[in-house]
PDB file of C-alpha atoms in Angstrom:
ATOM      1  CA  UNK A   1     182.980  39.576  96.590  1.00 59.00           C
ATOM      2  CA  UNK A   2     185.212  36.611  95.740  1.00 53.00           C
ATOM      3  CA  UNK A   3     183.369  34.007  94.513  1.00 56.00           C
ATOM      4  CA  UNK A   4     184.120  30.131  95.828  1.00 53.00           C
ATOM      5  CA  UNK A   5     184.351  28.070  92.976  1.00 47.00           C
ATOM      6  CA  UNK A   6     185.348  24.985  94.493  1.00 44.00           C
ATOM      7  CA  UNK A   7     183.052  22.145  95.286  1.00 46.00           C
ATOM      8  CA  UNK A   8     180.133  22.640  93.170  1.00 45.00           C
ATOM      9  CA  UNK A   9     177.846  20.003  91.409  1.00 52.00           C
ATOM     10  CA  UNK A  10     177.943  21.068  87.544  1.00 59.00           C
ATOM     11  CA  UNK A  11     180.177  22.945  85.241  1.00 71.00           C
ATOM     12  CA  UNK A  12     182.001  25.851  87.172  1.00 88.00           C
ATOM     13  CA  UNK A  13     182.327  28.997  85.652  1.00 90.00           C
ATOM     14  CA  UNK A  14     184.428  32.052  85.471  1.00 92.00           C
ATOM     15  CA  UNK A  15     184.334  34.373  88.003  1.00 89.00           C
ATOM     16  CA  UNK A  16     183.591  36.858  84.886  1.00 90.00           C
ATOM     17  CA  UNK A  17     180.741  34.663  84.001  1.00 92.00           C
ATOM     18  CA  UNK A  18     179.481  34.898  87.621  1.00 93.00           C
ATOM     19  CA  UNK A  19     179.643  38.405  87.498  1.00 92.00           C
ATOM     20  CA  UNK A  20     177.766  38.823  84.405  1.00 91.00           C
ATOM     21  CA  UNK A  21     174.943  36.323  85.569  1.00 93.00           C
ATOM     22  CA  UNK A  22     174.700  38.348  88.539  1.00 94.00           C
ATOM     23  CA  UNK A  23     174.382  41.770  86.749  1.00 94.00           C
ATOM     24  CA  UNK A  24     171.607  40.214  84.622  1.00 92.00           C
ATOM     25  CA  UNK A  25     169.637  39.191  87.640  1.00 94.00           C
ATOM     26  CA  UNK A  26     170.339  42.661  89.414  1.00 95.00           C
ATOM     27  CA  UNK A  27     169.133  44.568  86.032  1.00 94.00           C
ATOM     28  CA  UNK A  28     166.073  42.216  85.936  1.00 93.00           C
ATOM     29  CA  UNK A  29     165.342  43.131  89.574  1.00 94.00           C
ATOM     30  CA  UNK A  30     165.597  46.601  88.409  1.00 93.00           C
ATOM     31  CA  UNK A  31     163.132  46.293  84.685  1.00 91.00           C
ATOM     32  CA  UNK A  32     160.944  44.408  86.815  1.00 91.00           C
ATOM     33  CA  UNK A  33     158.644  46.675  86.594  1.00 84.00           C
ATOM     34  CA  UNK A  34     158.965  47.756  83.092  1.00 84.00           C
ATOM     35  CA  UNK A  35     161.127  50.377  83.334  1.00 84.00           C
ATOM     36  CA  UNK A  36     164.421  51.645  85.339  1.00 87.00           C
ATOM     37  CA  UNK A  37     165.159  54.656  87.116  1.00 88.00           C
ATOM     38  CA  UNK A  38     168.265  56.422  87.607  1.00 92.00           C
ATOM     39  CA  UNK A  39     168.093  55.740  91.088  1.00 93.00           C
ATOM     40  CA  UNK A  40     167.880  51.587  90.141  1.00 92.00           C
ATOM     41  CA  UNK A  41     170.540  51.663  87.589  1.00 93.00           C
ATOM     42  CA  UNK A  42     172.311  53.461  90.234  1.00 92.00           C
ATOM     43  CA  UNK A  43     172.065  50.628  93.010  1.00 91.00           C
ATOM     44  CA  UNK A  44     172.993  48.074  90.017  1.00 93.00           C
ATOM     45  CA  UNK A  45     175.755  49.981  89.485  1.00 94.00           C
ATOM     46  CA  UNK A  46     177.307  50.529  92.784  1.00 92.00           C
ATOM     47  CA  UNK A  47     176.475  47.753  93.499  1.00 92.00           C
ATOM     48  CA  UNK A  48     178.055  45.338  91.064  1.00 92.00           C
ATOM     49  CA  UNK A  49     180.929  47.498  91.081  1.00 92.00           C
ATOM     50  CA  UNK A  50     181.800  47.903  94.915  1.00 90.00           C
ATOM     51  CA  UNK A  51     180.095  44.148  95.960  1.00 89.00           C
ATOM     52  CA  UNK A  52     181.272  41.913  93.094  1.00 88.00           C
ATOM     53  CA  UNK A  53     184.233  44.203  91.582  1.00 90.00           C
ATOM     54  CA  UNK A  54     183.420  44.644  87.897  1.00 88.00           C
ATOM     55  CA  UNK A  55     185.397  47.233  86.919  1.00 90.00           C
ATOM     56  CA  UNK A  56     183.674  50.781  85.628  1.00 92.00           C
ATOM     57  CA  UNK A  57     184.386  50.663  82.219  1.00 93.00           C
ATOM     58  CA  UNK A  58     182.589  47.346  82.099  1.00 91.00           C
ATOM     59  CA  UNK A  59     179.475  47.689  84.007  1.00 91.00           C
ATOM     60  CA  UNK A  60     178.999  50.716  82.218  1.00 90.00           C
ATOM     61  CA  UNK A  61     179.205  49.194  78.392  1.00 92.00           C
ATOM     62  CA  UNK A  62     177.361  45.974  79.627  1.00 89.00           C
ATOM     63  CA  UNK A  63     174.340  48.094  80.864  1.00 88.00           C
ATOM     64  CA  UNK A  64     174.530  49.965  77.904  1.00 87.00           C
ATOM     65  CA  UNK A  65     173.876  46.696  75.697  1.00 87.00           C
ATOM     66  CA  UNK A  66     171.304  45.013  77.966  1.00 84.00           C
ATOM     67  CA  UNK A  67     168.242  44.233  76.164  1.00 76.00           C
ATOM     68  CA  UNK A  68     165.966  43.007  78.750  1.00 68.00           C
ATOM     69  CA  UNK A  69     164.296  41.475  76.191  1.00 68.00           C
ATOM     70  CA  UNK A  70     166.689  38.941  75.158  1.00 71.00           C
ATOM     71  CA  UNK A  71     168.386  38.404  78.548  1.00 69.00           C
ATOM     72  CA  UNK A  72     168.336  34.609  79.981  1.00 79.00           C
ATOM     73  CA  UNK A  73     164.871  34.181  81.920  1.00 88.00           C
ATOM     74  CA  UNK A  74     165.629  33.984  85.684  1.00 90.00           C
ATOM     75  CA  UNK A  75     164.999  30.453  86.149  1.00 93.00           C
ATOM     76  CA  UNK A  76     168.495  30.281  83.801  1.00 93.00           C
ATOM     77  CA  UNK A  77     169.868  33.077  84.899  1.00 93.00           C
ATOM     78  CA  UNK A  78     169.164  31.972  89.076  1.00 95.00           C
ATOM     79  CA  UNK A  79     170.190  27.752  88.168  1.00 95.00           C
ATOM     80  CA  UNK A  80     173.469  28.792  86.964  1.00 96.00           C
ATOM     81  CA  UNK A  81     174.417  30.848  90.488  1.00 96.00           C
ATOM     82  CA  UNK A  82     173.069  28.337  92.081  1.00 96.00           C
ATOM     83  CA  UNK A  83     175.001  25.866  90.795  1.00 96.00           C
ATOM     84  CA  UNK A  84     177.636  27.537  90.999  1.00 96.00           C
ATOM     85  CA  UNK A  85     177.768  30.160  94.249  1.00 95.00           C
ATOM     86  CA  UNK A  86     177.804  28.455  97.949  1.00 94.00           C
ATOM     87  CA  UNK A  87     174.615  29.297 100.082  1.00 91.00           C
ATOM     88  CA  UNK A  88     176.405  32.402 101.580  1.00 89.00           C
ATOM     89  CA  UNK A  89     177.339  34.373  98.353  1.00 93.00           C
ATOM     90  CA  UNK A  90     173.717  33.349  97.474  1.00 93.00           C
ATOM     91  CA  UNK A  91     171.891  34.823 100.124  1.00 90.00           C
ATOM     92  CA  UNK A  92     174.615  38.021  99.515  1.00 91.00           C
ATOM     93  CA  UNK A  93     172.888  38.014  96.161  1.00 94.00           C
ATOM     94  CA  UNK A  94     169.440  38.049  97.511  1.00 92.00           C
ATOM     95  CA  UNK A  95     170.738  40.937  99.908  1.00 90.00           C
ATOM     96  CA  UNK A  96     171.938  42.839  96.724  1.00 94.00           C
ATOM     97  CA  UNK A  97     168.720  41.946  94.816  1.00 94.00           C
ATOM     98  CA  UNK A  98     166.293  43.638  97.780  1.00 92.00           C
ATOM     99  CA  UNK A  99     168.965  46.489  97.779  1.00 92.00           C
ATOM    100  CA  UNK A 100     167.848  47.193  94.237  1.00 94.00           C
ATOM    101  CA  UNK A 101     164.408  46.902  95.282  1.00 92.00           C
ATOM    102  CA  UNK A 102     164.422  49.229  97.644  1.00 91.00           C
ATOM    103  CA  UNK A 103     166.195  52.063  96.230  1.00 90.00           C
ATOM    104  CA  UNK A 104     163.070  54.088  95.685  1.00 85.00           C
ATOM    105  CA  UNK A 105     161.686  53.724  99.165  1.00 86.00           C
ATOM    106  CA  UNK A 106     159.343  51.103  98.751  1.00 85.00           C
ATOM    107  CA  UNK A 107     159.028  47.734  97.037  1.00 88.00           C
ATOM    108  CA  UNK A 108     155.753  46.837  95.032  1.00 89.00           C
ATOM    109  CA  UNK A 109     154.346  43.726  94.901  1.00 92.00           C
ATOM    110  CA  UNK A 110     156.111  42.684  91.107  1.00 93.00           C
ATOM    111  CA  UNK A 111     159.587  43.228  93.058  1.00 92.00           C
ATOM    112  CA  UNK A 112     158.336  41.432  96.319  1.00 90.00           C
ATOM    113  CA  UNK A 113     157.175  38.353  94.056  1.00 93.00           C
ATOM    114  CA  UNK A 114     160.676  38.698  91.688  1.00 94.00           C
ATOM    115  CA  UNK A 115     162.217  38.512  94.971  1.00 92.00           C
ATOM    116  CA  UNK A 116     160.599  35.443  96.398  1.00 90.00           C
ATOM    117  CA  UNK A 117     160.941  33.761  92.930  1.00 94.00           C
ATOM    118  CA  UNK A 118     164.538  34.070  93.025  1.00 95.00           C
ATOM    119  CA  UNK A 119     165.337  32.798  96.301  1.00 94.00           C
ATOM    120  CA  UNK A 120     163.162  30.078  95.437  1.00 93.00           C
ATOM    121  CA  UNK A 121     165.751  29.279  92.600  1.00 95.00           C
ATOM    122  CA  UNK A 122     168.509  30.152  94.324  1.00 94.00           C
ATOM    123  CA  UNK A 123     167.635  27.310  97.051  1.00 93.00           C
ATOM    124  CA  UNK A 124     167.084  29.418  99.606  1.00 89.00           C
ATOM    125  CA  UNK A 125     164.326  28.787 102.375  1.00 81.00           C
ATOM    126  CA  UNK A 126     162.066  31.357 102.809  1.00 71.00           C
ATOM    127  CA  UNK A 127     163.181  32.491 106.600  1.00 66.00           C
ATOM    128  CA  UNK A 128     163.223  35.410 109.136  1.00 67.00           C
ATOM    129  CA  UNK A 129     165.731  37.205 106.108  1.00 65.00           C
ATOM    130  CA  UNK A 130     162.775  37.598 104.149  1.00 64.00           C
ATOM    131  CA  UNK A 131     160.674  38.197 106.787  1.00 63.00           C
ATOM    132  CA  UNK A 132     163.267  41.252 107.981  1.00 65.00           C
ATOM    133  CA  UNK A 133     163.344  42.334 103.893  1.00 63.00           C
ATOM    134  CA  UNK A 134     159.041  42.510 103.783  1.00 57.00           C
ATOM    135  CA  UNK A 135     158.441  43.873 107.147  1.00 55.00           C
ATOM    136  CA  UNK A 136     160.501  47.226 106.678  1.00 52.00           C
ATOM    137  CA  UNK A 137     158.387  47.769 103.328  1.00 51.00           C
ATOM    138  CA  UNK A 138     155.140  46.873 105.517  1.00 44.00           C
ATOM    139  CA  UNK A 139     155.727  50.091 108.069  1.00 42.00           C
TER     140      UNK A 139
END
């Protein structure tokens, strides 16, 4: 994804910054829980790579150094892209974040909420997306 940095209401950041912010917030989607599988790190991963081109090399070295315990909490983490993503790439992101989610299957209800708490802060309405996202975990 290329992100659209024009027209925004606060200080505009790199597209590297973006990318990092957003690779937090998918990692965090993916500790959520307290731990991450293989199968997680592997939807992060193809994910940030393929979606939001960060090159190999550095996905790899930046998931190797995140420390979920010192990462920006994700009202941070979700104001910046806010701030600075338009409402499309935004509700991309919330696409991506589910995608993570769901990678074993299922969702549980600390993913479901991390989910909802995020489009909250992202500015997104709670709408027939989310609706779509809950009902497939539902059946």
């Amino acid at each position: 994804m290329t992100f659209h940095l024009f027209g925004h209401k606060t200080e505009k950041l790199s597209a590297e910054a973006l990318q990092d912010l957003v690779l937090k917030l998918l990692l965090q989607m993916a500790w959520v829980d307290g731990k991450a599988d293989a199968k997680e790190l592997g939807g992060v991963i193809h994910t940030i790579e393929r979606v939001y081109r960060l090159d190999p090399a550095t996905v790899r070295s930046k998931l190797i150094a995140f420390d979920q315990q010192s990462v920006e909490d994700i009202d941070t983490l979700a104001g910046k892209l806010r701030d600075n993503l338009p409402v499309r790439e935004r509700v991309q992101l919330l696409r991506d974040i589910w995608a993570v989610a769901r990678t074993n299957g299922k969702t549980d209800r600390d993913e479901q909420a991390f989910f909802y708490r995020v489009a909250e802060l992202l500015d997104i309405k709670d709408n027939e997306f989310f609706e779509k996202c809950i009902k497939v975990d539902s059946h």
